[in-house]
Amino acid sequence: MSTDLQKYRNIGIAAHIDAGKTTFSERILFYTGVSHKIGEVHEGAATMDWMEQERERGITITAAATTCTWKGYQINLIDTPGHVDFTIEVERSLRVLDGMIAVFAGVEGVQPQSETVWRQANRYQVPRIIFVNKLDRIGADYFKVVKDIKEKLGSKVLAMQIPVGQSEDFSAIIDVLTRKMATFSEQDRGATVTWSEVPEEYKDQVEEMRLKIVEAACDVDEKLADKFLNEQEISLDEIKAAVRKGVLSLQIMPALCGTAFKNKGVQLALDAVVDYLPSPLDVPAIEGTVPGTDQKVEVAPNPSGPFYALVFKIMNDPFVGVLNFIRVYSGTLKAGSYVLNARNSSKERVSRIVKLHANKREEVSEVHAGDIAAVVGIKDTITGDTICEEKKALLLESITIPAPVISSSVEPKNKSDYEKMVIALRKMMQEDPSFQFSYDEETGQTAIRGMGELHLEIVLDRLKREHKLDLVQGKLQVAYKETIQKTAEAEGKFIKQTGGRGQYGHVWMRFEPLERGKGFQFENKVVGGSVPREYIAPTQKGIEEALTSGILGGYPVVDFKATLFDGSYHDVDSSEVAFKVAASMAFKAGMAQAGPVLLEPIMKVTVETPEEYMGDVMGDLNSRRGRILGMESKMDKHEIAAEVPLGEMFGYATELRSMTKGRAGYSMEFECYREMPKNVQDAVTSKK
């Protein structure tokens, strides 16, 4: 079975919105025989965009998985969203994939979400190949995009092909390594690939580029370098093996070209997936932690080993119930067997196992190491859980969940639907951990929180369509946070006498600001037992509960350190509750002295606009408290990069359309939290 794993490829397709990922995925399904007709995104018929909302908007919202075969290799493929509001889908997909195809548009090149995806892939050390798409468009330039990727993403990109013809005259692709030219039949939508000799005018360019590929291969393979220096013959297989080695070590990123929409180049990209991207045996073994300890254990991808799988996505299916998408890292799982959830130690039975084809299912009896599938029957799970054998429990590294930056209130028009709405919201939160909801007892409102306006718009649309709920949405709110600017010491003393046993808790605490993004830290520096050991944890708990609501506007407090350094206790009256209350009292007093300020989410905004609207767009961004970071010319448009507070960006899409007669577009992603100007802070807190 281990030889089978060499023929597995778990890959994702990721890019900026509108770079053509889903069209590229549709061609893969067609050429591998999974689908017999090509579904087009613009017609709302793409297989991988199966949700109603995806088909209406022509965008990918949820990562869709499918399985296909190419030249005897099994390819588990995940098509991920390109819109930043759904970045969790990319995050969790990259966590479980072994390789990635990064798609770039031939005209636009590196775009904001391309950079985000690239950073995510770097974080998870995912080997990747590049496909420069849409070369049939006017202004498309393969070599310019390759240069753009090198400069902006700092990667060693290796051009492996040469496009023949430009824009609408793009007709063929030259494979530099084999010195052959591929043309694609118009009659069968590119399924037939014909290889021929390279035209005379391209031969010098081919030799020049081939030398660069061989030199790059020699940099990662000493034996090949020796052969090259000794002017010995180097075979095609040796070069490919060395390039593969460079891809696996993230030293080489092969760049391919084509146009998925016009059916050119996709089969060559599939060949590159097989030739260069890793099998489960080629990636480093994943590490697990023994629950309740710091002991690390390596999990090798062995189908005969103990069973370990990571739940990377949860979906509620109206027909089969909860589907848990899993990546199996070790062992074999059979339908009907029991598994342990290593996070909460619950034991559950897997009733069915299904292989996925977007929203279609194929039932299978078992899955083993290397597989991506979905299991039915286990319910008490969240994204990032490990399921495993009961006797050899391990917690695999979980998934980074981005914090929501925007919120809104939502209420059912019919009060009797409230319970139904809460159940639906719980299901959605289980499916999408970047979406959260809570009930505010003070206002009596249900708040929903997400990654952007579109994110919440899709959530509300799904509540209406899938759960048949008639809802009223409140005004969008920004997820502000509070922090402190200076160090302060404060006393918290809680004494209560009720006739019988009283309550006594007394702490002295120091509060210090931390760098942005450091969160909350607690330190115990009590000397001499003035606060007994059993009351240290309740003191910390008291602070943690208090920091959920700051003193300026009731927003969560972040980026500070609380140090317990003194206090006192009573032999009879002291209790855990008393110390929790004393700690929260010290927190409120300390925060008031430590220069509290509001932090607001700052977004990185990229606007693409025709030149005649540049002044208007920049003036508008400045009026929104924006800071222009730079400008760049791209064909007939100019790209403006800026940092703008999220609170100033509501309704920007409409304003931009009106300002530019619909000819400009923009993308926005969360950058950081930053201190708010005093006048804006006063305006925000006065509304609370």
XYZ file of C-alpha atoms in Angstrom:
688
model
C 0.000 0.000 0.000
C 2.934 2.332 0.551
C 3.556 2.362 -3.215
C -0.022 3.628 -3.622
C 0.833 6.673 -1.489
C 3.530 7.641 -4.011
C 0.685 8.009 -6.518
C -1.392 10.336 -4.316
C -1.484 14.097 -4.786
C -3.434 16.235 -2.287
C -3.492 19.654 -3.920
C -5.357 22.938 -3.654
C -6.006 25.674 -6.189
C -5.726 29.164 -4.736
C -5.552 32.723 -6.066
C -7.025 36.216 -6.015
C -10.711 36.530 -6.898
C -11.320 36.382 -10.679
C -7.928 34.853 -11.533
C -9.790 31.840 -12.960
C -9.353 29.156 -10.266
C -12.790 27.580 -10.661
C -12.595 27.611 -14.484
C -9.196 25.899 -14.138
C -10.731 23.309 -11.745
C -13.600 22.651 -14.180
C -11.083 21.856 -16.956
C -9.262 19.437 -14.642
C -12.544 17.595 -13.978
C -13.255 17.461 -17.724
C -9.812 16.246 -18.808
C -9.629 13.641 -16.022
C -13.053 12.261 -16.962
C -14.887 13.204 -13.735
C -17.344 15.387 -15.677
C -18.354 14.938 -19.320
C -19.247 18.578 -19.929
C -17.488 21.727 -18.858
C -19.406 23.876 -16.365
C -18.743 27.583 -16.874
C -18.619 30.041 -13.975
C -20.190 32.889 -15.999
C -23.148 30.638 -16.845
C -23.632 29.677 -13.176
C -22.993 26.030 -14.053
C -19.589 25.295 -12.471
C -19.453 21.921 -10.705
C -17.165 23.223 -7.968
C -19.371 26.297 -7.333
C -22.412 24.338 -6.199
C -23.991 26.750 -3.695
C -26.792 28.995 -5.001
C -24.966 32.064 -3.712
C -21.787 31.046 -5.594
C -23.623 30.550 -8.884
C -25.467 33.864 -8.625
C -22.365 35.891 -7.795
C -19.879 33.942 -9.948
C -17.495 33.613 -6.977
C -16.298 30.736 -4.806
C -17.478 30.961 -1.187
C -16.751 27.530 0.263
C -13.815 25.230 -0.467
C -15.072 22.359 -2.647
C -13.274 19.000 -2.686
C -13.196 16.400 -5.436
C -11.165 13.341 -6.446
C -9.885 12.525 -9.931
C -7.158 10.443 -11.587
C -4.483 11.449 -14.089
C -2.044 8.993 -15.661
C -2.565 6.501 -12.822
C -2.234 9.103 -10.047
C -5.083 9.913 -7.641
C -5.511 13.666 -7.252
C -7.552 14.968 -4.306
C -8.352 18.515 -5.353
C -9.689 21.453 -3.319
C -10.842 24.645 -5.084
C -10.582 27.487 -2.560
C -12.257 30.948 -2.509
C -10.382 34.012 -3.744
C -12.355 36.582 -1.726
C -10.629 37.688 1.483
C -13.876 37.412 3.500
C -13.626 33.621 3.131
C -9.919 33.334 3.924
C -10.645 30.652 6.587
C -11.524 28.292 3.710
C -8.027 28.776 2.254
C -6.402 28.563 5.693
C -7.944 25.226 6.621
C -7.431 23.782 3.142
C -3.715 24.626 3.109
C -3.385 23.074 6.568
C -4.284 19.629 5.180
C -2.913 19.811 1.622
C 0.512 18.642 0.479
C 0.829 20.934 -2.555
C -0.769 23.917 -4.261
C -1.336 25.381 -7.705
C -1.197 29.162 -7.397
C -3.164 30.733 -10.253
C -2.304 34.257 -11.431
C -4.163 36.276 -14.062
C -1.989 37.053 -17.101
C -2.856 40.775 -17.114
C -3.116 41.622 -13.397
C -0.263 39.423 -12.095
C 0.219 39.543 -8.309
C -2.921 40.896 -6.612
C -3.669 41.487 -2.897
C -5.302 38.134 -2.187
C -2.520 36.378 -4.161
C -0.121 37.747 -1.528
C -2.366 36.607 1.338
C -2.614 33.074 -0.083
C 1.149 33.010 -0.682
C 1.820 33.982 2.953
C -0.589 31.273 4.158
C 1.197 28.697 1.970
C 4.565 29.870 3.358
C 3.274 29.479 6.916
C 2.287 25.855 6.288
C 5.397 25.218 4.111
C 3.276 24.085 1.149
C 5.238 23.323 -2.073
C 3.603 24.952 -5.085
C 3.586 25.359 -8.842
C 2.359 28.479 -10.648
C -0.155 28.672 -13.472
C -0.338 32.007 -15.296
C -3.891 32.012 -16.634
C -5.942 34.105 -19.090
C -3.125 34.563 -21.619
C -5.796 34.982 -24.314
C -6.687 38.422 -22.906
C -5.370 41.683 -24.363
C -2.335 42.840 -22.387
C -1.554 39.420 -20.881
C 2.191 38.884 -20.427
C 3.500 35.585 -18.999
C 7.086 36.730 -18.455
C 5.990 40.002 -16.838
C 3.837 38.046 -14.346
C 6.775 35.703 -13.574
C 8.949 38.786 -12.885
C 6.127 40.291 -10.772
C 5.959 37.132 -8.605
C 9.744 37.125 -8.130
C 9.812 40.770 -7.056
C 6.668 40.942 -4.903
C 6.622 37.485 -3.345
C 10.382 36.971 -3.121
C 10.290 33.490 -4.622
C 12.600 31.607 -6.960
C 10.171 31.262 -9.847
C 11.314 29.178 -12.801
C 9.629 29.766 -16.174
C 9.137 26.270 -17.644
C 7.164 27.185 -20.766
C 6.915 29.760 -23.564
C 3.528 30.949 -24.876
C 3.295 31.078 -28.681
C 1.381 34.181 -29.764
C -0.138 36.914 -27.622
C -3.705 37.729 -26.451
C -6.261 36.481 -29.049
C -3.373 35.047 -31.149
C -2.197 32.826 -28.275
C -2.184 29.421 -29.985
C 0.333 26.998 -28.457
C 2.724 26.331 -25.571
C 6.388 25.359 -25.845
C 7.664 22.991 -23.148
C 11.236 24.136 -22.554
C 12.561 20.906 -21.002
C 11.375 18.588 -23.792
C 11.987 21.206 -26.532
C 8.533 20.443 -27.929
C 5.497 22.565 -28.791
C 1.957 21.600 -27.715
C -1.170 22.633 -29.618
C -4.702 21.964 -28.387
C -7.558 20.746 -30.574
C -10.520 23.121 -30.931
C -12.849 20.223 -31.898
C -12.794 18.430 -28.528
C -12.265 21.501 -26.307
C -8.537 20.986 -25.986
C -8.684 17.314 -24.955
C -6.353 16.279 -27.811
C -2.809 17.617 -27.391
C -0.515 17.457 -30.430
C 3.256 17.723 -29.958
C 5.515 19.086 -32.683
C 8.931 20.646 -33.228
C 9.655 24.126 -31.854
C 9.399 26.902 -34.504
C 12.805 28.195 -35.605
C 12.309 31.698 -34.143
C 11.881 30.272 -30.616
C 14.841 27.856 -30.583
C 17.418 30.270 -29.109
C 14.987 31.347 -26.376
C 14.258 27.698 -25.537
C 17.980 26.889 -25.131
C 18.563 29.997 -23.014
C 15.640 29.165 -20.694
C 16.563 25.462 -20.558
C 20.030 26.390 -19.330
C 18.458 28.441 -16.502
C 16.301 25.452 -15.483
C 19.343 23.125 -15.487
C 21.354 25.643 -13.416
C 18.487 25.937 -10.900
C 18.300 22.116 -10.753
C 22.062 21.940 -10.130
C 21.689 24.335 -7.179
C 19.573 21.734 -5.339
C 21.323 18.537 -6.542
C 25.072 18.129 -6.105
C 25.357 15.042 -8.337
C 23.670 16.931 -11.159
C 25.983 19.899 -10.547
C 29.051 17.630 -10.869
C 27.733 16.237 -14.152
C 27.024 19.739 -15.442
C 30.496 21.030 -14.516
C 32.116 18.013 -16.154
C 30.006 18.617 -19.271
C 28.408 15.167 -19.054
C 25.038 14.378 -20.621
C 22.114 15.079 -18.259
C 18.885 13.201 -18.960
C 15.391 14.713 -18.903
C 14.430 12.463 -15.975
C 17.432 13.669 -13.952
C 16.497 17.326 -14.514
C 12.853 16.666 -13.560
C 13.930 14.778 -10.413
C 16.147 17.685 -9.356
C 13.412 20.268 -10.073
C 11.019 18.120 -8.012
C 13.557 18.121 -5.173
C 13.700 21.934 -5.391
C 9.899 22.203 -5.340
C 9.636 19.953 -2.274
C 12.232 22.046 -0.413
C 10.461 25.307 -1.484
C 13.581 26.413 -3.399
C 11.941 26.271 -6.832
C 8.468 27.334 -7.996
C 7.881 26.126 -11.599
C 5.742 28.565 -13.621
C 3.434 27.247 -16.344
C 1.111 29.132 -18.665
C -2.175 28.824 -20.522
C -5.795 29.868 -20.690
C -8.235 27.606 -18.878
C -11.259 29.254 -20.499
C -9.879 28.626 -24.025
C -8.793 25.067 -23.034
C -5.035 25.486 -23.379
C -2.360 24.346 -20.938
C -4.412 22.576 -18.247
C -3.226 19.045 -19.166
C 0.399 20.227 -18.996
C -0.330 21.631 -15.524
C -1.698 18.200 -14.512
C 1.526 16.618 -15.780
C 3.451 19.092 -13.588
C 1.295 18.146 -10.566
C 2.357 14.522 -11.052
C 5.998 15.381 -11.834
C 6.743 18.024 -9.199
C 4.179 18.244 -6.368
C 4.625 15.971 -3.320
C 2.924 12.733 -2.390
C 1.999 12.228 1.305
C 5.351 10.413 1.670
C 7.340 13.438 0.444
C 6.175 15.942 3.064
C 7.561 16.041 6.621
C 5.701 13.816 9.099
C 3.083 15.761 11.044
C 3.602 16.159 14.807
C 1.058 15.303 17.465
C 0.943 16.032 21.201
C -0.102 13.486 23.817
C -3.216 15.018 25.503
C -2.452 16.585 28.898
C 1.327 16.569 28.298
C 3.979 18.380 26.243
C 5.199 15.107 24.734
C 5.532 15.318 20.934
C 5.060 12.304 18.670
C 5.726 12.123 14.924
C 2.912 10.647 12.828
C 4.234 8.864 9.736
C 1.893 8.450 6.723
C 1.515 4.695 7.142
C -1.792 3.004 6.170
C -0.955 0.159 8.589
C -0.153 2.459 11.519
C -2.471 3.820 14.243
C -5.357 5.924 12.900
C -5.057 9.730 13.043
C -7.092 12.252 11.052
C -7.713 16.011 11.277
C -11.216 17.458 10.930
C -10.594 20.501 8.722
C -14.145 21.425 7.710
C -17.686 20.731 8.908
C -20.782 20.966 6.756
C -24.450 20.453 7.571
C -26.080 18.445 4.796
C -29.918 18.430 4.687
C -29.943 14.773 3.606
C -27.176 13.067 5.619
C -26.694 15.418 8.598
C -23.263 16.637 9.758
C -20.408 15.924 7.336
C -16.908 16.083 8.851
C -14.234 16.610 6.185
C -11.078 14.793 7.273
C -7.491 14.404 6.104
C -6.195 10.983 7.132
C -2.532 11.195 8.176
C -2.025 7.623 9.381
C -3.819 4.295 9.588
C -7.092 3.116 8.075
C -10.678 4.013 9.012
C -13.542 1.642 8.226
C -17.226 2.555 8.129
C -18.976 1.407 11.314
C -15.859 1.722 13.513
C -15.487 3.908 16.638
C -13.129 6.886 16.928
C -12.003 9.108 19.780
C -12.107 12.905 19.637
C -8.743 13.753 21.249
C -9.893 17.252 22.257
C -12.867 16.294 24.423
C -12.241 12.515 24.845
C -15.691 11.679 23.415
C -16.067 8.334 21.642
C -18.291 8.263 18.562
C -19.209 5.841 15.795
C -18.481 6.602 12.141
C -21.614 5.360 10.375
C -20.599 6.195 6.797
C -17.563 7.382 4.832
C -17.952 9.322 1.593
C -15.524 10.503 -1.073
C -16.424 13.974 -2.292
C -17.185 15.364 -5.736
C -18.160 18.979 -4.877
C -21.710 18.495 -3.469
C -22.076 14.897 -4.737
C -21.088 11.915 -2.591
C -19.632 8.505 -3.329
C -19.922 6.077 -0.425
C -16.794 3.997 0.355
C -16.117 1.292 2.918
C -12.749 2.627 4.131
C -10.151 5.366 3.790
C -6.466 5.264 4.649
C -3.408 7.490 5.119
C -3.242 10.167 2.409
C -6.997 10.278 1.767
C -9.277 13.299 1.990
C -12.890 12.289 2.633
C -15.946 13.057 4.765
C -17.376 10.997 7.612
C -20.979 10.850 8.808
C -22.055 10.015 12.362
C -19.717 12.049 14.570
C -21.356 15.223 15.895
C -19.441 16.759 18.791
C -16.627 18.198 16.666
C -15.215 21.608 15.753
C -12.782 22.613 12.999
C -9.253 21.526 13.959
C -10.254 18.464 16.036
C -8.223 15.265 15.872
C -10.040 11.930 15.599
C -7.988 8.852 16.390
C -7.810 5.441 18.043
C -8.840 5.386 21.699
C -5.657 3.775 23.055
C -3.169 5.986 21.188
C -4.701 9.462 21.475
C -2.784 12.409 20.000
C -3.691 16.040 19.329
C -2.503 17.096 15.873
C -1.633 20.755 15.272
C -4.908 22.638 14.900
C -5.913 25.376 12.439
C -5.402 29.139 12.854
C -8.804 30.834 13.030
C -8.855 34.559 12.118
C -10.754 36.841 14.511
C -13.920 38.544 13.164
C -13.634 42.283 12.467
C -17.232 43.279 11.723
C -20.532 42.697 13.511
C -24.239 43.299 13.112
C -27.398 42.519 15.041
C -29.993 40.121 13.645
C -33.519 39.372 14.808
C -36.329 37.195 13.407
C -39.417 39.156 12.318
C -41.515 36.469 13.960
C -40.525 36.049 17.650
C -41.540 32.366 17.540
C -38.643 31.789 15.084
C -35.988 32.817 17.638
C -35.121 29.253 18.692
C -34.995 28.160 15.058
C -32.608 31.064 14.295
C -30.277 30.142 17.198
C -30.112 26.492 16.004
C -29.309 27.688 12.449
C -26.609 30.101 13.718
C -25.030 27.303 15.791
C -24.844 25.115 12.685
C -23.221 27.948 10.731
C -20.688 28.641 13.476
C -19.792 24.944 13.506
C -19.292 25.037 9.715
C -17.401 28.337 9.638
C -15.269 29.123 12.726
C -14.495 32.642 11.429
C -18.212 33.403 11.950
C -19.447 33.929 15.527
C -22.678 34.926 17.237
C -23.675 35.835 20.793
C -26.611 37.185 22.780
C -26.167 40.553 24.487
C -28.196 40.560 27.693
C -27.923 44.345 28.090
C -29.448 45.164 24.693
C -31.437 41.947 24.230
C -29.937 41.614 20.736
C -28.273 38.713 18.947
C -24.958 39.849 17.445
C -23.343 38.118 14.467
C -19.659 38.671 13.666
C -17.618 37.918 10.554
C -14.709 38.826 8.278
C -16.453 41.461 6.146
C -19.688 42.820 4.701
C -19.915 40.076 2.047
C -19.325 37.380 4.677
C -22.306 38.549 6.771
C -24.376 39.094 3.627
C -23.872 35.432 2.628
C -24.693 34.249 6.184
C -27.992 36.167 6.147
C -28.807 34.940 2.650
C -28.261 31.331 3.738
C -30.415 31.824 6.837
C -33.241 33.039 4.635
C -32.918 30.406 1.892
C -31.743 27.263 3.648
C -33.486 27.779 6.992
C -36.537 29.715 5.728
C -36.080 32.513 8.268
C -37.423 36.033 7.787
C -34.850 38.298 9.466
C -34.199 41.942 10.261
C -30.545 43.023 10.213
C -29.257 45.850 12.364
C -26.563 48.376 11.477
C -23.065 46.993 10.826
C -20.689 47.523 13.757
C -16.904 47.516 13.919
C -15.176 45.093 16.313
C -13.231 47.673 18.347
C -10.859 46.641 21.127
C -9.426 48.423 24.159
C -5.904 48.469 25.571
C -3.720 50.435 27.973
C -0.815 52.820 27.318
C 1.117 52.865 30.603
C 1.873 50.776 33.675
C -0.380 51.050 36.716
C -0.779 49.257 40.038
C -4.175 48.741 41.637
C -5.742 47.070 44.653
C -8.817 44.859 44.552
C -10.453 44.127 47.900
C -13.705 42.226 48.253
C -15.103 41.895 51.797
C -18.658 40.806 52.469
C -20.213 39.813 55.775
C -23.597 38.099 55.680
C -24.027 37.003 59.307
C -22.534 33.549 58.800
C -19.383 32.847 56.831
C -18.312 35.939 54.883
C -16.294 36.543 51.742
C -12.728 37.876 51.705
C -10.429 38.349 48.743
C -7.591 40.864 48.474
C -5.062 41.333 45.638
C -2.504 43.873 44.492
C -1.884 43.806 40.747
C 0.338 45.515 38.198
C -0.945 46.132 34.650
C 1.530 46.783 31.802
C 0.945 47.402 28.065
C 2.255 44.840 25.551
C 3.045 45.022 21.836
C 0.135 44.811 19.361
C -0.979 41.261 18.810
C 0.483 39.862 22.058
C -2.953 39.356 23.631
C -3.188 38.812 27.398
C -0.478 37.499 29.735
C -0.718 36.674 33.444
C 2.174 36.320 35.868
C 2.248 35.343 39.521
C 4.966 37.112 41.560
C 3.521 36.606 45.024
C 6.251 35.998 47.604
C 5.713 34.524 51.064
C 2.222 33.109 50.591
C 0.261 36.360 50.988
C -2.105 34.844 48.394
C -2.319 31.043 48.794
C -1.597 28.899 45.731
C -5.202 27.693 45.412
C -6.366 31.303 44.816
C -3.878 32.127 42.017
C -5.926 30.437 39.257
C -9.227 32.078 40.378
C -7.421 35.458 40.347
C -6.323 34.852 36.741
C -9.841 33.687 35.876
C -11.270 36.893 37.371
C -9.046 39.011 35.105
C -9.882 36.890 32.031
C -13.609 37.320 32.661
C -13.240 41.071 33.280
C -11.196 41.754 30.121
C -14.137 40.794 27.896
C -15.600 44.239 28.697
C -13.352 47.301 28.994
C -14.163 50.593 30.715
C -14.334 52.858 27.631
C -17.042 51.208 25.557
C -17.381 47.696 26.900
C -15.086 46.291 24.171
C -12.636 43.401 24.798
C -9.285 44.451 26.298
C -6.115 43.149 24.613
C -2.326 43.428 24.607
C -1.587 43.815 28.314
C 0.116 41.890 31.093
C -1.378 41.438 34.563
C 1.033 40.606 37.394
C -0.211 39.502 40.814
C 2.444 40.627 43.321
C 0.717 40.901 46.721
C -2.535 40.513 48.631
C -3.958 38.907 51.743
C -6.430 36.222 52.732
C -8.670 35.127 55.607
C -8.413 31.592 57.000
C -12.193 31.154 57.090
C -13.800 33.712 54.765
C -11.513 33.522 51.698
C -12.835 31.624 48.678
C -12.206 31.252 44.958
C -15.228 33.446 44.189
C -13.959 36.219 46.484
C -10.557 36.288 44.735
C -12.205 36.294 41.289
C -14.266 39.353 42.293
C -11.233 41.063 43.886
C -9.212 40.524 40.676
C -11.968 42.052 38.521
C -12.138 45.047 40.890
C -8.346 45.514 40.604
C -8.634 45.263 36.799
C -11.270 48.022 36.587
C -9.300 50.293 38.921
C -5.970 49.580 37.211
C -7.304 50.132 33.718
C -8.682 53.546 34.662
C -5.167 54.614 35.776
C -3.272 53.005 32.859
C -4.385 55.336 30.041
C -7.068 53.269 28.320
C -7.490 53.757 24.553
C -9.644 52.290 21.804
C -8.089 50.228 19.015
C -9.736 49.989 15.604
C -9.220 47.420 12.816
C -7.163 48.821 9.939
C -7.772 47.310 6.508
C -5.361 47.039 3.610
C -7.374 48.381 0.660
C -6.327 47.981 -2.974
C -8.250 49.922 -5.622
C -7.856 49.381 -9.373
C -9.100 52.423 -11.283
C -8.729 54.062 -14.717
C -6.328 57.010 -14.689
C -9.025 59.697 -15.063
C -10.525 58.782 -11.662
C -7.227 58.565 -9.760
C -7.588 61.963 -8.083
C -11.187 61.334 -6.988
C -10.375 57.871 -5.609
C -7.325 59.088 -3.660
C -9.191 62.101 -2.316
C -12.023 59.851 -1.168
C -9.597 57.449 0.567
C -7.933 60.400 2.344
C -11.339 61.652 3.508
C -11.881 58.202 5.087
C -8.744 58.674 7.231
C -6.857 56.510 4.746
C -3.092 56.456 4.307
C -1.891 55.951 0.715
C 0.926 53.379 0.655
C 1.754 53.397 -3.037
C 0.589 53.398 -6.652
C 1.387 51.155 -9.582
C 0.415 51.220 -13.264
C -1.111 48.030 -14.662
C -1.992 48.231 -18.350
C -4.905 50.680 -18.714
C -5.521 50.866 -14.954
C -3.731 52.163 -11.879
C -3.540 50.258 -8.608
C -3.692 52.279 -5.389
C -2.696 50.596 -2.121
C -3.880 52.209 1.120
C -4.562 51.534 4.793
C -8.030 52.632 5.906
C -9.939 52.121 9.193
C -12.727 49.559 8.737
C -15.234 51.934 10.351
C -14.807 54.306 7.380
C -15.304 51.632 4.697
C -18.998 50.776 5.057
C -20.802 51.238 1.764
C -17.535 51.861 -0.107
C -18.441 49.505 -2.976
C -21.457 51.675 -3.897
C -19.494 54.937 -3.525
C -16.645 53.642 -5.714
C -19.030 52.450 -8.429
C -20.762 55.823 -8.479
C -17.470 57.771 -8.468
C -15.933 55.818 -11.366
C -19.073 54.935 -13.380
C -18.596 51.300 -12.394
C -15.099 51.037 -13.929
C -13.083 50.619 -10.710
C -12.884 47.674 -8.353
C -11.363 47.119 -4.939
C -10.341 44.429 -2.476
C -9.881 44.744 1.261
C -8.262 42.588 3.916
C -7.562 42.964 7.627
C -4.110 44.392 8.348
C -3.832 45.145 12.095
C -5.373 46.929 15.085
C -4.200 50.487 15.658
C -4.891 53.221 18.215
C -7.809 55.454 17.312
C -7.510 59.277 17.172
C -8.934 60.944 20.302
C -11.753 62.810 18.502
C -12.947 59.624 16.757
C -12.662 57.669 20.024
C -14.843 60.236 21.800
C -17.446 60.013 19.016
C -17.521 56.189 19.224
C -17.728 56.009 23.037
C -20.438 58.688 23.192
C -22.693 56.415 21.104
C -22.362 53.541 23.565
